[in-house]
Amino acid sequence: MQRNEIFHRDFEPIPYWWEAYKPTAEDLHDLPRRTHVAIVGGGYGGLSTALELARNGLDCVVLEAAELGFGASTRNGGAVSGGVNIGKSFSGKSLDPRSDRARRVLSDGAEAFSLIERLIAEEGIECHWKKTGRFVGAWTPAHYASQARRIDLLNDAAQSRAYMVPRDRQREEIASDYYYGGMVVERSANLHPALYYKGMLDACRARNVPVCARAAVIGIRERDGGWELLTSRGTLQAKEVVIATNGYTGNITPDLNRRVVPLASHIIATDELPPDLAITLIPKQRTLADTRRVLCYYRMSPDGKRMIFGGRARFTPGTPGQIVPILHRFMTHRFPQLRGVKVTHCWTGNVAFTLDALPHMGQRANGMNYLLGCNGSGVAMMTYLGWQTARKLAGKSNRPSAFDTQEFPDHSLYSGEPWFLPAIGSWYRLRDAVDRGLATLRS
Ligand SMILES: Cc1cc2nc3c(=O)[nH]c(=O)nc-3n(C[C@H](O)[C@H](O)[C@H](O)COP(=O)(O)OP(=O)(O)OC[C@H]3O[C@@H](n4cnc5c(N)ncnc54)[C@H](O)[C@@H]3O)c2cc1C
């Protein structure tokens, strides 16, 4: 396909969401010299930590290396789930559903959903929050059967209000026959990610939290029973430090860097669609995802006019010339009726995978606090882990979060440089293709 057949003439290689809020460093806050809690990373995780600390009267500073909202928090798909993906690794394996741990993490996932809903209401954040549910399409009949086996656990532990939709009723959910049926999770929502980010930023600023842009932390060392942070804008002393750098974690925290694998995820937005076509594609305005290992996720824009289509076109960054044709092809596999529709935006961000596919928060042996590892689903989860971290630092948590454990696995072959991603990407794509090929032969 020719470039001009899929790229709109006004194409921009930036997130569609930035038309509503563009990450900025305009309002450069002075860097204080001293604080109680220094938070490294100014995404949802960092801001949520700061907001809850401020609500509890604790002094804190947020240090962001780039513009405010530079990271995944203004680049994501805006799908908000209450735990349905937790513990699900690329291989499709989940936590053992019979384990007590599975119930506890799902229950905390459900709490993350309640928290984000409450925060948006309490802070009056206008971010197009809509509880329209989610449809997860089964890539093969075996995946459909595996989804069906998880339903009871999801409904029991996470109050997901989940149910199966067989293939012959799939068109109630999506104007496509692409999947072998799938699972609806009613307790899911969608929002405008950059406006949610802006709302969190405004809430922090309203409580006079210094949120400092272009303040990259370039060194952290223990000093006088606390911490000294060397930043690109000066030095800061803090009693506590919280690392909230997720998919952008670097070598200033090597012990954490080798526990998270940054993975690129890519999204395209289409041009405005004809209204009579746009309204039919996802009739219930749900968010959608696949059960593939190399999954796609998609939804309509908040105004219902564009398709926002994401996926792991490749596991590493790429140029629009590489990414757009792949995602456009994935999109038209699912929606042949979108052939000929042009792409106006394409962008990339980093998600952070962990070796046990679970989010993590806690404290390292030296006292450094962290919240990391969204595993691709962090809108509610990183908000929640930030809130939990702040409650803990303020001495206000009622019980430890299920994600607050000493176990945060690493691997002897990984030191923070994900050299293996292209090979893993190819291997998973091959396995997806084989599974699908066999399913087609059998059906
Ligand atoms: C393309 C894409 C699609 C996604 N879709 C969804 C979705 O639909 N639903 C969902 O729930 N989740 C989704 N996610 C995941 C979600 O966006 C993230 O989990 C969430 O935004 C992470 O928030 P965070 O605050 O932990 O990290 P981020 O928002 O990534 O912020 C981390 C920040 O740390 C800063 N930083 C790093 N090092 C330093 C340093 N040394 N000094 C100072 N600052 C530093 C970075 O500049 C960055 O801004 C998606 C992610 C991507 C990339």
Short mmCIF file of C-alpha atoms and ligand atoms in Angstrom, two decimals, residues 40-46 63-67 69-73 75-81 215-218 244-250 252 265-267 297 347-351 371 374 376-380 382, ligand 1:
data_model
loop_
_atom_site.label_atom_id
_atom_site.label_comp_id
_atom_site.label_asym_id
_atom_site.label_seq_id
_atom_site.Cartn_x
_atom_site.Cartn_y
_atom_site.Cartn_z
CA VAL A 40 10.85 10.82 40.87
CA GLY A 41 8.57 10.67 37.78
CA GLY A 42 5.62 12.93 37.04
CA GLY A 43 3.10 10.48 35.49
CA TYR A 44 -0.15 9.21 37.09
CA GLY A 45 1.88 7.28 39.68
CA GLY A 46 3.95 10.26 40.79
CA LEU A 63 10.56 15.73 39.81
CA GLU A 64 9.88 15.12 36.12
CA ALA A 65 12.76 14.76 33.67
CA ALA A 66 10.87 16.14 30.67
CA GLU A 67 7.63 18.09 30.12
CA GLY A 69 2.95 14.37 31.01
CA PHE A 70 5.81 13.29 28.76
CA GLY A 71 5.51 9.59 29.69
CA ALA A 72 2.87 6.92 29.10
CA SER A 73 0.25 8.82 31.11
CA ARG A 75 -0.05 8.42 25.50
CA ASN A 76 -2.18 5.45 26.54
CA GLY A 77 -5.43 4.09 25.15
CA GLY A 78 -7.54 5.34 28.05
CA ALA A 79 -9.09 1.93 28.77
CA VAL A 80 -9.69 1.51 32.50
CA SER A 81 -10.14 -1.98 33.82
CA ALA A 215 14.17 18.30 36.59
CA ALA A 216 15.83 15.02 35.64
CA VAL A 217 17.18 13.13 38.63
CA ILE A 218 20.71 12.15 37.71
CA ALA A 244 7.60 6.31 39.94
CA THR A 245 9.39 6.07 36.60
CA ASN A 246 7.69 2.91 35.23
CA GLY A 247 8.60 2.26 31.54
CA TYR A 248 11.13 5.11 31.65
CA THR A 249 13.13 3.73 34.58
CA GLY A 250 16.83 4.31 34.00
CA ILE A 252 19.96 5.95 38.42
CA SER A 265 3.38 0.20 22.53
CA HIS A 266 2.02 2.12 19.54
CA ILE A 267 -1.31 3.75 18.65
CA TYR A 297 -6.51 -2.74 21.82
CA TRP A 347 2.54 7.72 18.60
CA THR A 348 4.52 5.45 20.87
CA GLY A 349 5.05 5.12 24.61
CA ASN A 350 6.74 2.74 27.01
CA VAL A 351 4.96 0.28 29.24
CA LEU A 371 5.77 1.83 42.45
CA CYS A 374 1.93 -1.50 34.99
CA GLY A 376 0.27 -2.40 30.02
CA SER A 377 -2.70 -1.62 32.29
CA GLY A 378 -1.75 1.28 34.50
CA VAL A 379 -4.35 4.04 34.27
CA ALA A 380 -6.17 2.86 37.37
CA MET A 382 -0.55 3.36 38.88
C1 LIG B 1 0.75 3.25 24.03
C2 LIG B 1 0.28 2.89 25.42
C3 LIG B 1 -1.03 2.46 25.60
C4 LIG B 1 -1.50 2.16 26.89
N1 LIG B 1 -2.83 1.88 27.05
C5 LIG B 1 -3.32 1.69 28.30
C6 LIG B 1 -4.71 1.53 28.49
O1 LIG B 1 -5.52 1.61 27.57
N2 LIG B 1 -5.14 1.32 29.77
C7 LIG B 1 -4.28 1.26 30.83
O2 LIG B 1 -4.74 1.04 31.96
N3 LIG B 1 -2.96 1.45 30.67
C8 LIG B 1 -2.46 1.69 29.44
N4 LIG B 1 -1.13 1.93 29.27
C9 LIG B 1 -0.27 1.96 30.46
C10 LIG B 1 -0.37 3.30 31.22
O3 LIG B 1 -0.30 4.38 30.34
C11 LIG B 1 0.77 3.38 32.23
O4 LIG B 1 0.68 2.28 33.08
C12 LIG B 1 0.75 4.60 33.12
O5 LIG B 1 0.57 5.77 32.39
C13 LIG B 1 2.04 4.64 33.91
O6 LIG B 1 2.06 5.79 34.71
P1 LIG B 1 3.39 6.13 35.50
O7 LIG B 1 3.16 7.38 36.24
O8 LIG B 1 3.80 4.95 36.30
O9 LIG B 1 4.50 6.30 34.37
P2 LIG B 1 4.67 7.39 33.22
O10 LIG B 1 3.42 8.13 32.91
O11 LIG B 1 5.35 6.70 32.09
O12 LIG B 1 5.64 8.45 33.88
C14 LIG B 1 6.97 8.13 34.24
C15 LIG B 1 7.75 9.43 34.14
O13 LIG B 1 9.01 9.28 34.80
C16 LIG B 1 9.87 10.21 34.20
N5 LIG B 1 11.25 9.89 34.55
C17 LIG B 1 11.97 8.80 34.20
N6 LIG B 1 13.23 8.88 34.72
C18 LIG B 1 13.30 10.05 35.41
C19 LIG B 1 14.33 10.70 36.14
N7 LIG B 1 15.54 10.17 36.27
N8 LIG B 1 14.06 11.90 36.72
C20 LIG B 1 12.81 12.45 36.62
N9 LIG B 1 11.80 11.87 35.92
C21 LIG B 1 12.04 10.69 35.32
C22 LIG B 1 9.58 10.07 32.71
O14 LIG B 1 10.00 11.20 31.99
C23 LIG B 1 8.06 9.87 32.72
O15 LIG B 1 7.36 11.06 32.42
C24 LIG B 1 -0.62 2.23 28.01
C25 LIG B 1 0.69 2.63 27.82
C26 LIG B 1 1.14 2.97 26.55
C27 LIG B 1 2.55 3.42 26.37
#
